[in-house]
mmCIF file of C-alpha atoms in Angstrom:
data_model
loop_
_atom_site.group_PDB
_atom_site.id
_atom_site.type_symbol
_atom_site.label_atom_id
_atom_site.label_comp_id
_atom_site.label_asym_id
_atom_site.label_seq_id
_atom_site.Cartn_x
_atom_site.Cartn_y
_atom_site.Cartn_z
ATOM 1 C CA MET H 66 69.418 175.891 155.928
ATOM 2 C CA GLU H 67 71.738 173.345 158.313
ATOM 3 C CA THR H 68 72.324 175.051 161.095
ATOM 4 C CA LEU H 69 74.982 172.904 164.113
ATOM 5 C CA LEU H 70 72.098 174.566 166.591
ATOM 6 C CA ASP H 71 69.817 172.034 165.513
ATOM 7 C CA PRO H 72 70.119 168.358 167.773
ATOM 8 C CA ALA H 73 69.194 166.469 164.848
ATOM 9 C CA LEU H 74 72.606 167.610 163.097
ATOM 10 C CA GLN H 75 74.681 167.037 166.316
ATOM 11 C CA SER H 76 74.169 163.760 165.958
ATOM 12 C CA CYS H 77 76.246 163.305 163.186
ATOM 13 C CA PRO H 78 77.970 166.507 162.655
ATOM 14 C CA TYR H 79 81.062 165.477 160.835
ATOM 15 C CA ALA H 80 79.755 165.782 157.287
ATOM 16 C CA TYR H 81 79.036 169.440 157.373
ATOM 17 C CA TYR H 82 82.288 169.434 159.282
ATOM 18 C CA GLN H 83 84.009 168.298 156.223
ATOM 19 C CA ARG H 84 81.821 170.766 153.582
ATOM 20 C CA LEU H 85 82.392 173.579 155.873
ATOM 21 C CA ARG H 86 86.313 172.773 155.788
ATOM 22 C CA ALA H 87 86.805 172.384 152.271
ATOM 23 C CA GLU H 88 84.660 175.203 151.157
ATOM 24 C CA SER H 89 84.963 177.540 154.326
ATOM 25 C CA PRO H 90 87.101 177.115 157.178
ATOM 26 C CA VAL H 91 86.355 179.831 159.068
ATOM 27 C CA TYR H 92 82.490 180.005 158.755
ATOM 28 C CA ARG H 93 79.813 182.688 160.573
ATOM 29 C CA MET H 94 76.424 181.667 161.636
ATOM 30 C CA PRO H 95 74.151 183.494 160.209
ATOM 31 C CA ASP H 96 71.519 182.109 162.974
ATOM 32 C CA THR H 97 74.495 183.151 166.791
ATOM 33 C CA GLY H 98 77.400 185.702 164.509
ATOM 34 C CA PHE H 99 79.586 183.172 166.188
ATOM 35 C CA TYR H 100 82.921 181.863 164.029
ATOM 36 C CA LEU H 101 83.466 178.341 163.865
ATOM 37 C CA ILE H 102 86.493 177.224 162.940
ATOM 38 C CA THR H 103 86.951 173.903 161.628
ATOM 39 C CA ASN H 104 90.570 173.512 160.305
ATOM 40 C CA TYR H 105 92.854 171.643 162.043
ATOM 41 C CA GLU H 106 95.937 174.203 161.842
ATOM 42 C CA LEU H 107 93.592 177.431 161.992
ATOM 43 C CA CYS H 108 92.762 175.804 165.309
ATOM 44 C CA ARG H 109 96.133 175.260 166.467
ATOM 45 C CA GLU H 110 96.847 178.773 165.518
ATOM 46 C CA ILE H 111 94.722 180.098 167.641
ATOM 47 C CA ILE H 112 95.117 178.380 170.532
ATOM 48 C CA ARG H 113 98.942 179.650 170.072
ATOM 49 C CA GLU H 114 97.838 182.726 170.917
ATOM 50 C CA PRO H 115 96.126 182.895 174.000
ATOM 51 C CA ASP H 116 96.197 186.736 174.662
ATOM 52 C CA ILE H 117 94.785 187.072 171.269
ATOM 53 C CA PHE H 118 91.916 184.880 172.022
ATOM 54 C CA VAL H 119 90.835 184.990 174.995
ATOM 55 C CA SER H 120 89.017 182.077 177.050
ATOM 56 C CA GLY H 121 86.779 184.156 179.307
ATOM 57 C CA VAL H 122 83.678 183.545 177.291
ATOM 58 C CA THR H 123 80.191 182.714 179.378
ATOM 59 C CA PRO H 124 78.635 179.931 177.268
ATOM 60 C CA MET H 125 75.446 180.556 179.701
ATOM 61 C CA ASN H 126 75.076 183.696 178.092
ATOM 62 C CA LEU H 127 75.559 183.117 174.300
ATOM 63 C CA ASN H 128 72.147 180.489 174.768
ATOM 64 C CA PRO H 129 69.711 182.332 172.593
ATOM 65 C CA GLU H 130 67.320 181.653 175.057
ATOM 66 C CA ALA H 131 69.726 182.868 177.604
ATOM 67 C CA ALA H 132 68.356 184.545 181.266
ATOM 68 C CA PRO H 133 71.309 185.817 182.774
ATOM 69 C CA GLU H 134 69.429 188.163 184.652
ATOM 70 C CA GLU H 135 67.053 185.677 186.851
ATOM 71 C CA VAL H 136 70.004 182.813 186.922
ATOM 72 C CA SER H 137 72.308 185.172 188.442
ATOM 73 C CA ALA H 138 68.982 186.294 190.867
ATOM 74 C CA ILE H 139 68.938 182.662 192.126
ATOM 75 C CA TYR H 140 72.591 181.945 192.732
ATOM 76 C CA ARG H 141 73.135 186.128 194.148
ATOM 77 C CA ASP H 142 69.848 185.714 196.254
ATOM 78 C CA HIS H 143 70.134 181.356 197.777
ATOM 79 C CA GLY H 144 74.067 180.616 196.925
ATOM 80 C CA TRP H 145 77.294 181.599 195.261
ATOM 81 C CA MET H 146 77.440 183.249 192.258
ATOM 82 C CA PRO H 147 79.558 180.746 190.672
ATOM 83 C CA ALA H 148 83.287 182.739 189.264
ATOM 84 C CA ALA H 149 84.588 181.705 185.930
ATOM 85 C CA SER H 150 86.097 177.873 185.921
ATOM 86 C CA CYS H 151 89.954 176.637 184.865
ATOM 87 C CA SER H 152 88.538 176.180 180.649
ATOM 88 C CA THR H 153 87.102 179.201 180.842
ATOM 89 C CA SER H 154 89.051 182.126 182.308
ATOM 90 C CA ASP H 155 92.043 183.977 181.842
ATOM 91 C CA PRO H 156 95.231 184.417 183.411
ATOM 92 C CA PRO H 157 95.338 185.866 186.227
ATOM 93 C CA ARG H 158 92.411 183.696 187.662
ATOM 94 C CA HIS H 159 93.148 180.334 185.619
ATOM 95 C CA THR H 160 96.785 181.153 186.949
ATOM 96 C CA GLN H 161 96.076 180.687 190.661
ATOM 97 C CA VAL H 162 93.122 177.787 189.592
ATOM 98 C CA ARG H 163 95.114 175.923 187.186
ATOM 99 C CA ALA H 164 98.230 175.943 190.283
ATOM 100 C CA LEU H 165 95.760 174.856 192.489
ATOM 101 C CA LEU H 166 94.153 171.661 190.976
ATOM 102 C CA SER H 167 97.676 170.730 188.963
ATOM 103 C CA LYS H 168 98.496 169.585 192.716
ATOM 104 C CA LEU H 169 95.082 167.325 193.234
ATOM 105 C CA PHE H 170 96.072 165.586 189.625
ATOM 106 C CA THR H 171 99.827 165.105 189.735
ATOM 107 C CA THR H 172 101.250 161.472 187.945
ATOM 108 C CA ALA H 173 102.301 159.443 190.957
ATOM 109 C CA LYS H 174 98.836 160.624 192.626
ATOM 110 C CA VAL H 175 97.281 159.428 188.891
ATOM 111 C CA ARG H 176 99.436 156.387 188.652
ATOM 112 C CA SER H 177 98.488 155.788 192.874
ATOM 113 C CA MET H 178 94.919 154.978 191.535
ATOM 114 C CA VAL H 179 95.519 152.582 188.828
ATOM 115 C CA PRO H 180 94.251 149.844 191.126
ATOM 116 C CA HIS H 181 91.207 151.342 192.058
ATOM 117 C CA ILE H 182 90.153 151.860 188.110
ATOM 118 C CA ARG H 183 91.149 148.719 187.523
ATOM 119 C CA GLU H 184 89.185 147.430 190.773
ATOM 120 C CA THR H 185 85.929 149.097 189.821
ATOM 121 C CA ALA H 186 86.297 148.472 186.485
ATOM 122 C CA HIS H 187 85.364 144.824 187.177
ATOM 123 C CA HIS H 188 83.122 145.220 189.353
ATOM 124 C CA LEU H 189 80.687 146.828 186.947
ATOM 125 C CA VAL H 190 81.389 144.231 184.573
ATOM 126 C CA ASP H 191 80.257 142.058 187.316
ATOM 127 C CA GLY H 192 76.974 143.758 187.774
ATOM 128 C CA PHE H 193 76.208 142.868 184.020
ATOM 129 C CA MET H 194 78.195 139.920 182.923
ATOM 130 C CA THR H 195 75.736 137.857 183.455
ATOM 131 C CA GLY H 196 72.687 138.860 181.196
ATOM 132 C CA GLY H 197 74.417 138.351 178.120
ATOM 133 C CA GLU H 198 73.101 142.380 177.587
ATOM 134 C CA CYS H 199 72.897 145.908 178.782
ATOM 135 C CA GLU H 200 72.417 149.491 178.665
ATOM 136 C CA PHE H 201 76.093 150.182 179.088
ATOM 137 C CA VAL H 202 76.052 154.456 179.908
ATOM 138 C CA ASN H 203 74.223 153.774 182.980
ATOM 139 C CA SER H 204 75.956 150.269 183.748
ATOM 140 C CA PHE H 205 79.091 151.305 182.886
ATOM 141 C CA SER H 206 80.067 154.273 181.015
ATOM 142 C CA HIS H 207 78.868 156.223 183.214
ATOM 143 C CA PRO H 208 78.814 155.064 187.252
ATOM 144 C CA LEU H 209 82.997 154.686 186.535
ATOM 145 C CA PRO H 210 84.433 157.842 186.891
ATOM 146 C CA MET H 211 81.742 159.258 188.479
ATOM 147 C CA ILE H 212 83.229 156.797 191.378
ATOM 148 C CA ILE H 213 86.085 158.074 190.965
ATOM 149 C CA ILE H 214 85.927 161.286 191.460
ATOM 150 C CA ALA H 215 83.144 161.060 193.775
ATOM 151 C CA GLU H 216 85.559 158.652 196.290
ATOM 152 C CA GLN H 217 88.732 161.568 195.239
ATOM 153 C CA ILE H 218 86.677 164.833 196.234
ATOM 154 C CA GLY H 219 85.793 162.417 199.782
ATOM 155 C CA VAL H 220 82.283 162.345 199.290
ATOM 156 C CA SER H 221 79.806 158.656 199.560
ATOM 157 C CA THR H 222 79.323 156.720 196.101
ATOM 158 C CA ARG H 223 76.113 156.399 197.475
ATOM 159 C CA ASP H 224 74.662 159.664 196.207
ATOM 160 C CA LEU H 225 75.912 158.977 192.562
ATOM 161 C CA ASP H 226 72.450 160.057 191.261
ATOM 162 C CA THR H 227 72.069 163.053 192.283
ATOM 163 C CA PHE H 228 75.768 163.572 191.465
ATOM 164 C CA LYS H 229 74.476 162.916 188.044
ATOM 165 C CA GLU H 230 71.821 165.527 188.646
ATOM 166 C CA TRP H 231 73.751 168.001 189.323
ATOM 167 C CA SER H 232 76.546 167.218 186.986
ATOM 168 C CA ASP H 233 74.072 167.044 184.336
ATOM 169 C CA ALA H 234 72.962 170.251 185.289
ATOM 170 C CA ILE H 235 76.141 172.326 185.137
ATOM 171 C CA VAL H 236 76.796 170.416 181.078
ATOM 172 C CA GLU H 237 73.469 171.205 180.188
ATOM 173 C CA MET H 238 73.645 174.848 180.924
ATOM 174 C CA PHE H 239 77.422 174.587 179.006
ATOM 175 C CA GLY H 240 75.632 173.405 176.454
ATOM 176 C CA MET H 241 73.614 176.102 175.334
ATOM 177 C CA MET H 242 70.897 173.733 173.950
ATOM 178 C CA ILE H 243 67.988 174.241 176.580
ATOM 179 C CA SER H 244 65.489 176.364 177.153
ATOM 180 C CA ARG H 245 64.783 179.414 179.858
ATOM 181 C CA GLN H 246 62.717 176.878 181.667
ATOM 182 C CA ARG H 247 65.206 175.087 182.333
ATOM 183 C CA GLN H 248 68.542 177.092 182.854
ATOM 184 C CA LEU H 249 66.392 177.908 185.702
ATOM 185 C CA GLU H 250 65.750 174.907 187.056
ATOM 186 C CA CYS H 251 69.407 174.036 186.123
ATOM 187 C CA ALA H 252 70.204 176.950 188.398
ATOM 188 C CA ARG H 253 68.560 175.820 191.282
ATOM 189 C CA LEU H 254 69.998 172.276 190.954
ATOM 190 C CA ILE H 255 73.614 174.376 191.325
ATOM 191 C CA VAL H 256 72.204 176.304 194.275
ATOM 192 C CA ASP H 257 71.570 172.878 195.851
ATOM 193 C CA MET H 258 74.821 171.050 194.923
ATOM 194 C CA GLN H 259 76.543 174.799 195.993
ATOM 195 C CA HIS H 260 75.001 174.245 199.953
ATOM 196 C CA PHE H 261 75.810 170.307 200.054
ATOM 197 C CA PHE H 262 79.843 170.941 199.330
ATOM 198 C CA LYS H 263 80.160 173.893 201.113
ATOM 199 C CA GLN H 264 78.794 171.873 204.525
ATOM 200 C CA GLN H 265 81.158 169.011 203.308
ATOM 201 C CA ILE H 266 84.477 171.585 203.435
ATOM 202 C CA ASP H 267 83.103 173.525 207.125
ATOM 203 C CA LEU H 268 83.138 169.880 207.782
ATOM 204 C CA ARG H 269 86.985 169.097 206.623
ATOM 205 C CA ARG H 270 88.253 172.423 208.065
ATOM 206 C CA GLU H 271 86.688 171.002 211.702
ATOM 207 C CA HIS H 272 87.524 167.621 210.533
ATOM 208 C CA PRO H 273 90.729 166.821 208.237
ATOM 209 C CA GLN H 274 90.224 163.673 206.158
ATOM 210 C CA ASP H 275 92.546 162.174 203.413
ATOM 211 C CA ASP H 276 90.368 163.590 200.025
ATOM 212 C CA LEU H 277 90.212 166.193 198.195
ATOM 213 C CA LEU H 278 87.857 168.370 199.928
ATOM 214 C CA THR H 279 90.597 168.740 202.394
ATOM 215 C CA ILE H 280 93.133 169.626 200.496
ATOM 216 C CA LEU H 281 91.001 172.047 198.863
ATOM 217 C CA ALA H 282 89.714 173.176 202.044
ATOM 218 C CA ASP H 283 93.484 174.552 204.113
ATOM 219 C CA SER H 284 94.529 176.229 200.385
ATOM 220 C CA ARG H 285 95.309 179.224 199.380
ATOM 221 C CA TYR H 286 96.227 180.797 196.554
ATOM 222 C CA GLU H 287 100.301 180.911 195.672
ATOM 223 C CA ASN H 288 100.479 184.193 196.164
ATOM 224 C CA GLY H 289 98.949 183.703 200.149
ATOM 225 C CA GLN H 290 95.337 184.781 198.940
ATOM 226 C CA GLU H 291 92.811 183.218 200.465
ATOM 227 C CA ILE H 292 90.095 181.229 198.140
ATOM 228 C CA PRO H 293 86.812 183.176 198.202
ATOM 229 C CA MET H 294 83.956 180.279 198.767
ATOM 230 C CA ASN H 295 82.163 180.939 195.273
ATOM 231 C CA GLU H 296 85.733 180.684 193.945
ATOM 232 C CA LEU H 297 86.053 177.580 196.059
ATOM 233 C CA LEU H 298 82.778 175.881 195.475
ATOM 234 C CA THR H 299 83.319 176.146 191.239
ATOM 235 C CA ILE H 300 86.420 174.369 191.583
ATOM 236 C CA VAL H 301 84.715 171.353 193.535
ATOM 237 C CA THR H 302 81.498 171.498 191.785
ATOM 238 C CA VAL H 303 82.471 171.718 187.947
ATOM 239 C CA ASP H 304 86.821 171.522 187.691
ATOM 240 C CA LEU H 305 86.382 168.482 189.803
ATOM 241 C CA LEU H 306 82.854 166.683 189.910
ATOM 242 C CA ALA H 307 81.156 167.739 186.206
ATOM 243 C CA SER H 308 85.168 167.935 184.200
ATOM 244 C CA GLY H 309 85.886 165.249 186.539
ATOM 245 C CA ASN H 310 83.296 162.333 184.842
ATOM 246 C CA GLU H 311 80.930 164.097 181.938
ATOM 247 C CA THR H 312 83.847 163.600 178.456
ATOM 248 C CA THR H 313 85.633 160.570 180.128
ATOM 249 C CA THR H 314 81.936 159.173 180.258
ATOM 250 C CA ALA H 315 81.621 159.949 176.616
ATOM 251 C CA GLY H 316 85.105 159.256 175.408
ATOM 252 C CA ILE H 317 84.072 155.533 176.866
ATOM 253 C CA SER H 318 81.217 155.255 175.124
ATOM 254 C CA SER H 319 82.292 156.407 171.966
ATOM 255 C CA GLY H 320 84.207 154.054 172.329
ATOM 256 C CA THR H 321 82.611 151.013 172.891
ATOM 257 C CA MET H 322 79.768 151.692 170.537
ATOM 258 C CA LEU H 323 82.689 151.477 167.779
ATOM 259 C CA LEU H 324 83.894 148.306 169.005
ATOM 260 C CA ALA H 325 80.009 147.189 169.155
ATOM 261 C CA GLU H 326 79.884 148.968 165.434
ATOM 262 C CA GLN H 327 82.998 147.322 163.960
ATOM 263 C CA PRO H 328 84.403 143.170 165.120
ATOM 264 C CA GLN H 329 87.581 143.629 163.131
ATOM 265 C CA LEU H 330 88.213 146.277 165.761
ATOM 266 C CA LEU H 331 87.673 144.073 168.384
ATOM 267 C CA ALA H 332 88.989 140.979 166.911
ATOM 268 C CA THR H 333 93.033 143.081 166.552
ATOM 269 C CA LEU H 334 92.597 144.545 169.981
ATOM 270 C CA LYS H 335 92.024 141.442 171.759
ATOM 271 C CA ALA H 336 95.091 139.695 169.821
ATOM 272 C CA GLU H 337 97.202 142.743 170.466
ATOM 273 C CA PRO H 338 96.069 144.437 173.860
ATOM 274 C CA GLU H 339 99.182 146.109 173.186
ATOM 275 C CA LEU H 340 97.094 148.809 170.595
ATOM 276 C CA ILE H 341 94.788 149.715 173.290
ATOM 277 C CA PRO H 342 96.351 152.986 173.943
ATOM 278 C CA VAL H 343 95.631 153.996 170.526
ATOM 279 C CA PHE H 344 92.832 153.144 170.467
ATOM 280 C CA VAL H 345 91.869 155.376 173.045
ATOM 281 C CA GLU H 346 93.786 158.182 171.780
ATOM 282 C CA GLU H 347 91.437 157.349 168.179
ATOM 283 C CA VAL H 348 88.975 156.917 170.091
ATOM 284 C CA LEU H 349 89.690 160.582 171.390
ATOM 285 C CA ARG H 350 90.346 162.158 167.757
ATOM 286 C CA LEU H 351 87.285 160.584 166.179
ATOM 287 C CA GLU H 352 84.395 161.398 168.792
ATOM 288 C CA SER H 353 85.953 163.972 170.630
ATOM 289 C CA PRO H 354 83.876 164.727 173.807
ATOM 290 C CA ALA H 355 84.574 168.190 173.691
ATOM 291 C CA GLN H 356 82.999 169.237 170.274
ATOM 292 C CA GLY H 357 83.836 173.072 171.020
ATOM 293 C CA MET H 358 85.675 175.489 173.578
ATOM 294 C CA PHE H 359 84.408 179.715 172.401
ATOM 295 C CA ARG H 360 86.959 182.166 172.116
ATOM 296 C CA GLU H 361 86.619 185.644 172.193
ATOM 297 C CA VAL H 362 89.319 188.689 169.585
ATOM 298 C CA VAL H 363 90.554 191.036 171.845
ATOM 299 C CA LYS H 364 92.812 192.470 169.136
ATOM 300 C CA GLU H 365 92.512 193.423 165.314
ATOM 301 C CA THR H 366 93.342 190.209 163.689
ATOM 302 C CA THR H 367 93.340 188.476 160.577
ATOM 303 C CA LEU H 368 93.389 184.457 160.616
ATOM 304 C CA GLY H 369 92.809 182.290 157.538
ATOM 305 C CA GLY H 370 91.607 185.428 155.176
ATOM 306 C CA THR H 371 89.634 186.895 157.825
ATOM 307 C CA PHE H 372 89.377 189.815 159.375
ATOM 308 C CA PHE H 373 88.330 190.086 163.153
ATOM 309 C CA LYS H 374 87.747 192.879 165.752
ATOM 310 C CA PRO H 375 87.605 192.744 169.251
ATOM 311 C CA GLY H 376 84.695 190.762 170.782
ATOM 312 C CA ASP H 377 83.881 188.127 167.625
ATOM 313 C CA ILE H 378 83.217 185.008 169.699
ATOM 314 C CA LEU H 379 85.222 182.212 167.698
ATOM 315 C CA SER H 380 84.210 178.089 168.164
ATOM 316 C CA LEU H 381 87.253 176.214 168.131
ATOM 317 C CA ARG H 382 85.763 172.612 166.301
ATOM 318 C CA PHE H 383 87.886 170.152 168.206
ATOM 319 C CA GLY H 384 85.404 167.590 166.160
ATOM 320 C CA ALA H 385 85.857 169.167 163.127
ATOM 321 C CA ALA H 386 89.310 169.083 163.028
ATOM 322 C CA ASN H 387 90.563 165.805 165.017
ATOM 323 C CA ARG H 388 88.796 164.955 161.419
ATOM 324 C CA ASP H 389 91.319 167.422 158.988
ATOM 325 C CA GLU H 390 92.353 164.827 155.894
ATOM 326 C CA ALA H 391 95.268 167.752 155.843
ATOM 327 C CA GLU H 392 96.278 166.518 159.320
ATOM 328 C CA PHE H 393 95.425 162.706 159.684
ATOM 329 C CA PRO H 394 94.946 160.560 156.609
ATOM 330 C CA ASP H 395 91.682 158.643 156.736
ATOM 331 C CA ALA H 396 90.238 160.741 158.928
ATOM 332 C CA ASP H 397 87.356 159.504 159.450
ATOM 333 C CA GLN H 398 88.860 156.148 160.137
ATOM 334 C CA VAL H 399 90.135 154.101 163.800
ATOM 335 C CA ASN H 400 93.719 153.714 162.490
ATOM 336 C CA LEU H 401 95.981 151.498 165.286
ATOM 337 C CA GLN H 402 99.143 152.377 163.067
ATOM 338 C CA ARG H 403 98.656 155.478 163.481
ATOM 339 C CA GLU H 404 101.992 157.912 163.583
ATOM 340 C CA LYS H 405 101.570 160.828 166.332
ATOM 341 C CA PRO H 406 98.174 159.472 167.707
ATOM 342 C CA GLY H 407 98.105 161.771 170.643
ATOM 343 C CA LYS H 408 98.381 165.275 168.378
ATOM 344 C CA HIS H 409 94.726 165.644 168.177
ATOM 345 C CA LEU H 410 93.063 168.487 169.725
ATOM 346 C CA ALA H 411 90.662 166.000 172.243
ATOM 347 C CA PHE H 412 92.026 167.991 175.611
ATOM 348 C CA GLY H 413 93.718 171.046 174.486
ATOM 349 C CA VAL H 414 96.899 172.328 173.965
ATOM 350 C CA GLY H 415 99.087 174.859 176.222
ATOM 351 C CA ARG H 416 97.411 177.156 178.856
ATOM 352 C CA HIS H 417 94.576 175.247 178.103
ATOM 353 C CA HIS H 418 95.395 171.671 177.853
ATOM 354 C CA CYS H 419 92.893 169.686 180.461
ATOM 355 C CA ILE H 420 94.670 168.606 183.759
ATOM 356 C CA GLY H 421 92.559 166.285 183.358
ATOM 357 C CA ALA H 422 93.757 164.589 180.667
ATOM 358 C CA PRO H 423 96.094 162.182 182.262
ATOM 359 C CA LEU H 424 93.336 160.256 184.721
ATOM 360 C CA ALA H 425 90.709 160.546 181.930
ATOM 361 C CA ARG H 426 93.405 158.493 179.716
ATOM 362 C CA GLN H 427 93.845 156.035 182.604
ATOM 363 C CA GLU H 428 90.429 155.879 182.951
ATOM 364 C CA MET H 429 89.235 154.847 179.269
ATOM 365 C CA LEU H 430 92.355 152.924 179.056
ATOM 366 C CA ILE H 431 91.724 150.603 181.595
ATOM 367 C CA SER H 432 88.048 150.387 180.704
ATOM 368 C CA PHE H 433 88.673 149.153 177.413
ATOM 369 C CA GLN H 434 91.374 146.807 178.594
ATOM 370 C CA VAL H 435 88.394 145.458 181.196
ATOM 371 C CA LEU H 436 86.435 145.350 178.512
ATOM 372 C CA ILE H 437 87.996 143.823 175.347
ATOM 373 C CA GLN H 438 89.455 140.934 178.426
ATOM 374 C CA ARG H 439 86.261 139.885 179.630
ATOM 375 C CA LEU H 440 83.431 140.457 176.980
ATOM 376 C CA GLU H 441 82.983 139.238 173.522
ATOM 377 C CA ASP H 442 80.877 139.883 170.310
ATOM 378 C CA ILE H 443 80.191 143.292 171.615
ATOM 379 C CA ARG H 444 77.510 144.242 168.932
ATOM 380 C CA LEU H 445 74.868 147.102 169.256
ATOM 381 C CA LYS H 446 71.521 145.525 170.619
ATOM 382 C CA TYR H 447 69.199 147.476 168.125
ATOM 383 C CA PRO H 448 71.889 148.132 164.798
ATOM 384 C CA ALA H 449 69.406 149.579 163.034
ATOM 385 C CA LYS H 450 68.363 151.891 165.536
ATOM 386 C CA ALA H 451 69.542 156.026 165.521
ATOM 387 C CA HIS H 452 71.711 156.636 169.370
ATOM 388 C CA PRO H 453 70.517 159.245 170.537
ATOM 389 C CA TYR H 454 73.533 162.209 171.396
ATOM 390 C CA THR H 455 72.740 165.201 174.332
ATOM 391 C CA PRO H 456 71.785 168.574 172.789
ATOM 392 C CA SER H 457 74.464 169.983 172.915
ATOM 393 C CA PHE H 458 77.022 172.707 171.174
ATOM 394 C CA PHE H 459 79.901 171.752 173.998
ATOM 395 C CA GLY H 460 80.202 168.096 174.557
ATOM 396 C CA ARG H 461 79.316 164.340 172.178
ATOM 397 C CA ASN H 462 77.704 162.645 174.847
ATOM 398 C CA LEU H 463 75.547 159.461 173.985
ATOM 399 C CA GLN H 464 72.266 159.316 176.636
ATOM 400 C CA ALA H 465 71.908 155.478 176.035
ATOM 401 C CA LEU H 466 74.215 152.713 174.237
ATOM 402 C CA ASP H 467 72.398 149.592 174.596
ATOM 403 C CA ILE H 468 73.944 146.046 173.845
ATOM 404 C CA GLU H 469 74.673 142.683 173.443
ATOM 405 C CA PHE H 470 77.765 139.779 173.964
ATOM 406 C CA LYS H 471 79.385 137.047 175.514
ATOM 407 C CA ALA H 472 81.320 136.341 178.840
ATOM 408 C CA ALA H 473 84.666 135.781 177.343
ATOM 409 C CA ARG H 474 85.827 132.366 177.995
#
């Protein structure tokens, strides 16, 4: 029996999603007991009822090989017990954290970052331009958002490899696809990251700088409450560092693979660069970087003909809902003339709409503008080879993307 916990199925889950939408849009996974919600309208309905379907679900504890006690001991004895992230919390914590994060990513702040994002994109292209080929994830789609968020936080970009190792540890824990031993390794890496940022926060309190760490170090919640260190560290490590780069990396990688696979698409965007913003939205819809998010039922309710009781766990499959033919004509195709291209659920809606969405969109937009301007004839170096994705119940991240190209004349 097919299961979404199979990495092979995760590498291309869309035919599976299509069958579920047609036959069982509310599908209970026999191996986990989770309910997969795969059509657009049902996902929207659940998101609109955040007090019935709450977000405070800890994905790490849902891993079939979960080791919550051993992991907790590592945090308790050597670091700080992580708090719930903004995306996996409910009021009042969610309200507090979202209010704080919203001050960090204002429209004016993101707009001010545009010249530096563009400069960084050009600099990264300069690094591989003359070779005519590159492994794109390591050369561009990973370093760009990591450089931007690291600089905004206020830490040296010389440590990008370490930040990636730490960020990967957080994402792997959320992805629910790692062994018990790897969970313990990830917990130790996260503790290392906690100590690094605890030291940085202490330094900012003594010597303020013009960065997000200084803002956070001096912040209190809106009710005047001091932010406990474990919550402050979760905001920095999960809500900023990991969330600030992983999904954007996935979006840039997926979009570049589409350009490499569809030469006419690249030609159209070269001729009509004003369509690149629509292309960004189509990439987000087609290859949703966050394939799913959990909700827990807290009140008896019926949805899509299925009765739910308190404690039932739902996985909203954004990757499926965003290809729902009932909502998006030609759902499996890039349509640069699509009406309301931002209607997808890639960033969520309502209370849990991703607060970093404006920055992610800007980074994707500038990346594709620079790549389309400077490269021609982008193609897969190994067209017959399957492209590996990081096994994850949550995300959709290409591990590597080997491309060839010509420098634009």
